[in-house]
GROMACS .gro file of C-alpha atoms in nm:
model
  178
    1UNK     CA    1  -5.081  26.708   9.744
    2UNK     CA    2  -4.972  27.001   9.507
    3UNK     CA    3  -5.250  26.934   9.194
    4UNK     CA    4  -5.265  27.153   8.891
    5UNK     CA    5  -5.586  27.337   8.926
    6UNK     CA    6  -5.618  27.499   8.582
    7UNK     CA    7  -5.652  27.298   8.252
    8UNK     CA    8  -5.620  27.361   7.870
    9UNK     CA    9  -5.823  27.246   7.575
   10UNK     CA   10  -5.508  27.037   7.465
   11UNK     CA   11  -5.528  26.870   7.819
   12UNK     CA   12  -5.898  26.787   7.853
   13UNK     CA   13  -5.827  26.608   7.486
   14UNK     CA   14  -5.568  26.402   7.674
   15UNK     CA   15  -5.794  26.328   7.900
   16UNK     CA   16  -6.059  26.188   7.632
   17UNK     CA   17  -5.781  25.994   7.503
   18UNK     CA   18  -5.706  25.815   7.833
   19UNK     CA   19  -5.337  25.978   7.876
   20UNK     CA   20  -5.369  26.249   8.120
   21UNK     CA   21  -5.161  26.198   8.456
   22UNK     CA   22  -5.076  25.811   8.393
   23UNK     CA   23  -5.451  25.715   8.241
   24UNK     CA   24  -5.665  25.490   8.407
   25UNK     CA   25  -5.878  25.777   8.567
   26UNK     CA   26  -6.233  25.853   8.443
   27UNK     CA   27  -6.228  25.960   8.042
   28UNK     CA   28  -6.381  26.277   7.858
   29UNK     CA   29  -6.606  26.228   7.598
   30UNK     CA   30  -6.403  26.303   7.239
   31UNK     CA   31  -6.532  26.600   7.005
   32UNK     CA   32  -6.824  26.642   6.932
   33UNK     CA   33  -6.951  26.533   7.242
   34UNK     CA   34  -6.652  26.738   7.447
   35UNK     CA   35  -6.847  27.026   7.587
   36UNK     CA   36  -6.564  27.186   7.766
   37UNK     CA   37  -6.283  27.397   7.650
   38UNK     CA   38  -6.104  27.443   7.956
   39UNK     CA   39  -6.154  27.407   8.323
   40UNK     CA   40  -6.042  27.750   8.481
   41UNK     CA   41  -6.025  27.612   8.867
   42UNK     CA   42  -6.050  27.299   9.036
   43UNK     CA   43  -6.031  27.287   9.414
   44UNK     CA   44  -6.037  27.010   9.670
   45UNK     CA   45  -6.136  27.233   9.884
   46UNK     CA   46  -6.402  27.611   9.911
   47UNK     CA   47  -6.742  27.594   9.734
   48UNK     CA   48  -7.078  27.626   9.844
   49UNK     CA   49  -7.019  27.342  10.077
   50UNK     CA   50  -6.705  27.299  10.169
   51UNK     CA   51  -6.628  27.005  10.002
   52UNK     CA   52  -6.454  27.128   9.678
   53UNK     CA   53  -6.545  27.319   9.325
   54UNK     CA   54  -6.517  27.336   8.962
   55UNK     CA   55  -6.551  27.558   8.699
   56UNK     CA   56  -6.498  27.520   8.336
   57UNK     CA   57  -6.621  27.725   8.016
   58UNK     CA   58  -6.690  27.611   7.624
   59UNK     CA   59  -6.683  27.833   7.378
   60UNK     CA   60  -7.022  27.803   7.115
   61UNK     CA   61  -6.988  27.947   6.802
   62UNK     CA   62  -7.239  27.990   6.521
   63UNK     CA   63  -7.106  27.688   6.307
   64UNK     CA   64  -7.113  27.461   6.628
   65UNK     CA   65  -7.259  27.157   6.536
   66UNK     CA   66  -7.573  27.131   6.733
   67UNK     CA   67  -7.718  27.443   6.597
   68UNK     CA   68  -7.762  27.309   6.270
   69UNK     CA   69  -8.015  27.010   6.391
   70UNK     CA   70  -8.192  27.196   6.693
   71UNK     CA   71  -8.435  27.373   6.570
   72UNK     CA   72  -8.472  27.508   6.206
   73UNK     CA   73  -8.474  27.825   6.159
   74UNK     CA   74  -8.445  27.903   6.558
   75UNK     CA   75  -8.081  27.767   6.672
   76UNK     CA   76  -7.998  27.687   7.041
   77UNK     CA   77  -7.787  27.459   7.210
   78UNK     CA   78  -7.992  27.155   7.385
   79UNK     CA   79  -8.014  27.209   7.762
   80UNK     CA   80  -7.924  26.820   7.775
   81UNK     CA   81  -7.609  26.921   7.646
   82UNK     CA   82  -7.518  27.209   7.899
   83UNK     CA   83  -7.651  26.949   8.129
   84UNK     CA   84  -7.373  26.693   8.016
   85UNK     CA   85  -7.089  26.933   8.056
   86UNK     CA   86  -7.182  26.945   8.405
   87UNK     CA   87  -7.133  26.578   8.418
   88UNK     CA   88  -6.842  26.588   8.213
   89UNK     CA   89  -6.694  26.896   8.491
   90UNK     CA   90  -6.785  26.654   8.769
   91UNK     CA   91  -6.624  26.347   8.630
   92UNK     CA   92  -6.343  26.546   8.589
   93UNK     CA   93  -6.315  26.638   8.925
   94UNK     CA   94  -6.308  26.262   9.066
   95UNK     CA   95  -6.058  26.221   8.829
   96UNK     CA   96  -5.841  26.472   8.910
   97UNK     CA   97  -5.891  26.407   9.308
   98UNK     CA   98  -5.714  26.069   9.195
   99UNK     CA   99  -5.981  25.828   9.150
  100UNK     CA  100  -5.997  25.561   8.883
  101UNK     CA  101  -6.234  25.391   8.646
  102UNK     CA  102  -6.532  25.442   8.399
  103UNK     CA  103  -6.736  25.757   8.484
  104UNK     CA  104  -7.096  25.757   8.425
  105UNK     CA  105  -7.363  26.021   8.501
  106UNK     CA  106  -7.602  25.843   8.742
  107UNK     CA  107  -7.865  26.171   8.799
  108UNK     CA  108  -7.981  26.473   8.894
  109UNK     CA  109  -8.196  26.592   9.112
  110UNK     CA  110  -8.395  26.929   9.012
  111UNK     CA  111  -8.294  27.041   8.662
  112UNK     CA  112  -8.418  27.431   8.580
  113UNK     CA  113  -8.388  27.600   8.226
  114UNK     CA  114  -8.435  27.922   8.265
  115UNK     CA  115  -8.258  28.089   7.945
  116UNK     CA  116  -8.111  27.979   7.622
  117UNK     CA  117  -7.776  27.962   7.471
  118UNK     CA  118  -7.770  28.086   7.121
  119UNK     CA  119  -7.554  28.102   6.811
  120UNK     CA  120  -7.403  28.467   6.954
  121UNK     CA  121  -7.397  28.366   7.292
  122UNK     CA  122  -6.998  28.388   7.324
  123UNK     CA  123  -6.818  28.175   7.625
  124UNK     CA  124  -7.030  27.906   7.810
  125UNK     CA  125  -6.940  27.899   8.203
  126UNK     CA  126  -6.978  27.648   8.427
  127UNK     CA  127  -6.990  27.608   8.801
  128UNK     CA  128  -7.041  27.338   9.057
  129UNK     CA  129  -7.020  27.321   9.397
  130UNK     CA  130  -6.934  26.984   9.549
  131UNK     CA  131  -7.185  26.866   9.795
  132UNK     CA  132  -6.983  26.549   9.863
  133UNK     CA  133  -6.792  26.254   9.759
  134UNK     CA  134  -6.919  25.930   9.886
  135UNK     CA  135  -6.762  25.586   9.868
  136UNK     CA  136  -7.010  25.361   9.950
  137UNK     CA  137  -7.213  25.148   9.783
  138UNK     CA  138  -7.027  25.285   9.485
  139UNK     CA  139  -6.802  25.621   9.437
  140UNK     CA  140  -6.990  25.877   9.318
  141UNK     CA  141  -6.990  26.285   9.353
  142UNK     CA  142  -7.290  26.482   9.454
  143UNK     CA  143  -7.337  26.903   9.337
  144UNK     CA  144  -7.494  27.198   9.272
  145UNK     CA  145  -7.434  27.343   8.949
  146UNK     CA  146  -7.505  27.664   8.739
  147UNK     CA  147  -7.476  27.711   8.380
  148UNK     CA  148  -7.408  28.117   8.256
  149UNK     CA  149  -7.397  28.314   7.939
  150UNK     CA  150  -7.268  28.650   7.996
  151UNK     CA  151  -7.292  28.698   8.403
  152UNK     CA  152  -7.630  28.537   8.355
  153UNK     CA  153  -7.734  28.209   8.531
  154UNK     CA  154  -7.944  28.045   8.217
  155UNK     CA  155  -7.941  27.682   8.362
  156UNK     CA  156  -7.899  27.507   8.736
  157UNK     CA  157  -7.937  27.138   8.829
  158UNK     CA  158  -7.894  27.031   9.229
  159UNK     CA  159  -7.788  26.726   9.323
  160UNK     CA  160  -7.607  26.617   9.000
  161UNK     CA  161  -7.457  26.278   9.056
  162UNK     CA  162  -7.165  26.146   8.855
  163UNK     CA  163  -7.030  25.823   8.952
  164UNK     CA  164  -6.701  25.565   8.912
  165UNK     CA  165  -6.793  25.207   8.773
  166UNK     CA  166  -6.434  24.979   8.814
  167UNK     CA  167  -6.315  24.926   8.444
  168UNK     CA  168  -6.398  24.575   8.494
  169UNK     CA  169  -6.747  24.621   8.541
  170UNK     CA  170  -6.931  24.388   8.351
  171UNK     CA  171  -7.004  24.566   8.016
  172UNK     CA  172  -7.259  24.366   7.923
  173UNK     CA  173  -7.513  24.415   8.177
  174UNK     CA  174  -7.551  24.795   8.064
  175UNK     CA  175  -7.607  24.841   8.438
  176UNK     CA  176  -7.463  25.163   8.675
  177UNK     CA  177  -7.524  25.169   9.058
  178UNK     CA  178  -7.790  25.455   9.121
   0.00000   0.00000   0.00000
């Protein structure tokens, strides 16, 4: 199958609003919460592994929002967040290798913070290596990511897991496989 493999702001925000290639595939949270700007390769195929890759980048600025809560007086972005994009990059990729339904971030395996990204810190990248896709019990993606501010690796997380829950799943029960 011939798949796009590169991906504009104005895309990804189809994608939070359900209408990217036909809807029904896994959403994108909508701004605030959108912390990518653009994926810059997707591939089926290469990484790490074998198994596939992603990379995508967000652009911080000094008026983004999170920098006015976290901390006074001493801004930086929350690692959770970086830590999110990497879920949102993952659930992405299931999307875009055709699969369809609710993502949801079912773990990680060792998280590391090793730097900070600041008001002046520029373009965001991010990287992940697909370990795997499994299908049973549930669909779900397994990789290695990196998180980098100018060349520099300033987070990692192995064995991220981001899943897809059938949009019929039963709401109510507030429960994901994992």
């Amino acid at each position: 199958m011939n798949r796009k493999t590169v991906f504009t702001r104005t895309e990804l925000l189809q994608c939070c609003n359900g209408e990217l290639d036909g809807g029904g595939h896994p959403r994108l949270p909508l701004p605030n919460m959108l912390m990518l700007d653009r994926i810059t390769n997707v591939s089926a195929k290469g990484g790490k592994y074998g198994a596939g890759e992603i990379d995508g980048e967000f652009e911080v600025s000094p008026g983004s929002w999170f920098f006015a809560c976290h901390f006074m007086d001493d801004p930086v972005m929350p690692g959770s967040l970086a830590l999110d994009a990497l879920c949102q990059l993952l659930g992405f990729y299931l999307g875009w290798k055709g699969f369809k339904g609710k993502g949801r971030a079912f773990g990680a395996g060792e998280v590391k913070y090793k730097g900070e990204i600041l008001p002046t810190s520029g373009t965001v990248s991010y990287h992940l290596d697909i370990r795997k896709v499994v299908r049973h019990p549930v669909l779900m993606a397994i990789a290695d990511g990196e998180v980098m501010v100018k060349n520099r690796t300033v987070h990692t997380v192995k064995s991220l897991r981001v899943g897809i829950v059938p949009h019929t799943a039963n709401a109510a029960a507030g429960q994901v496989p994992g």
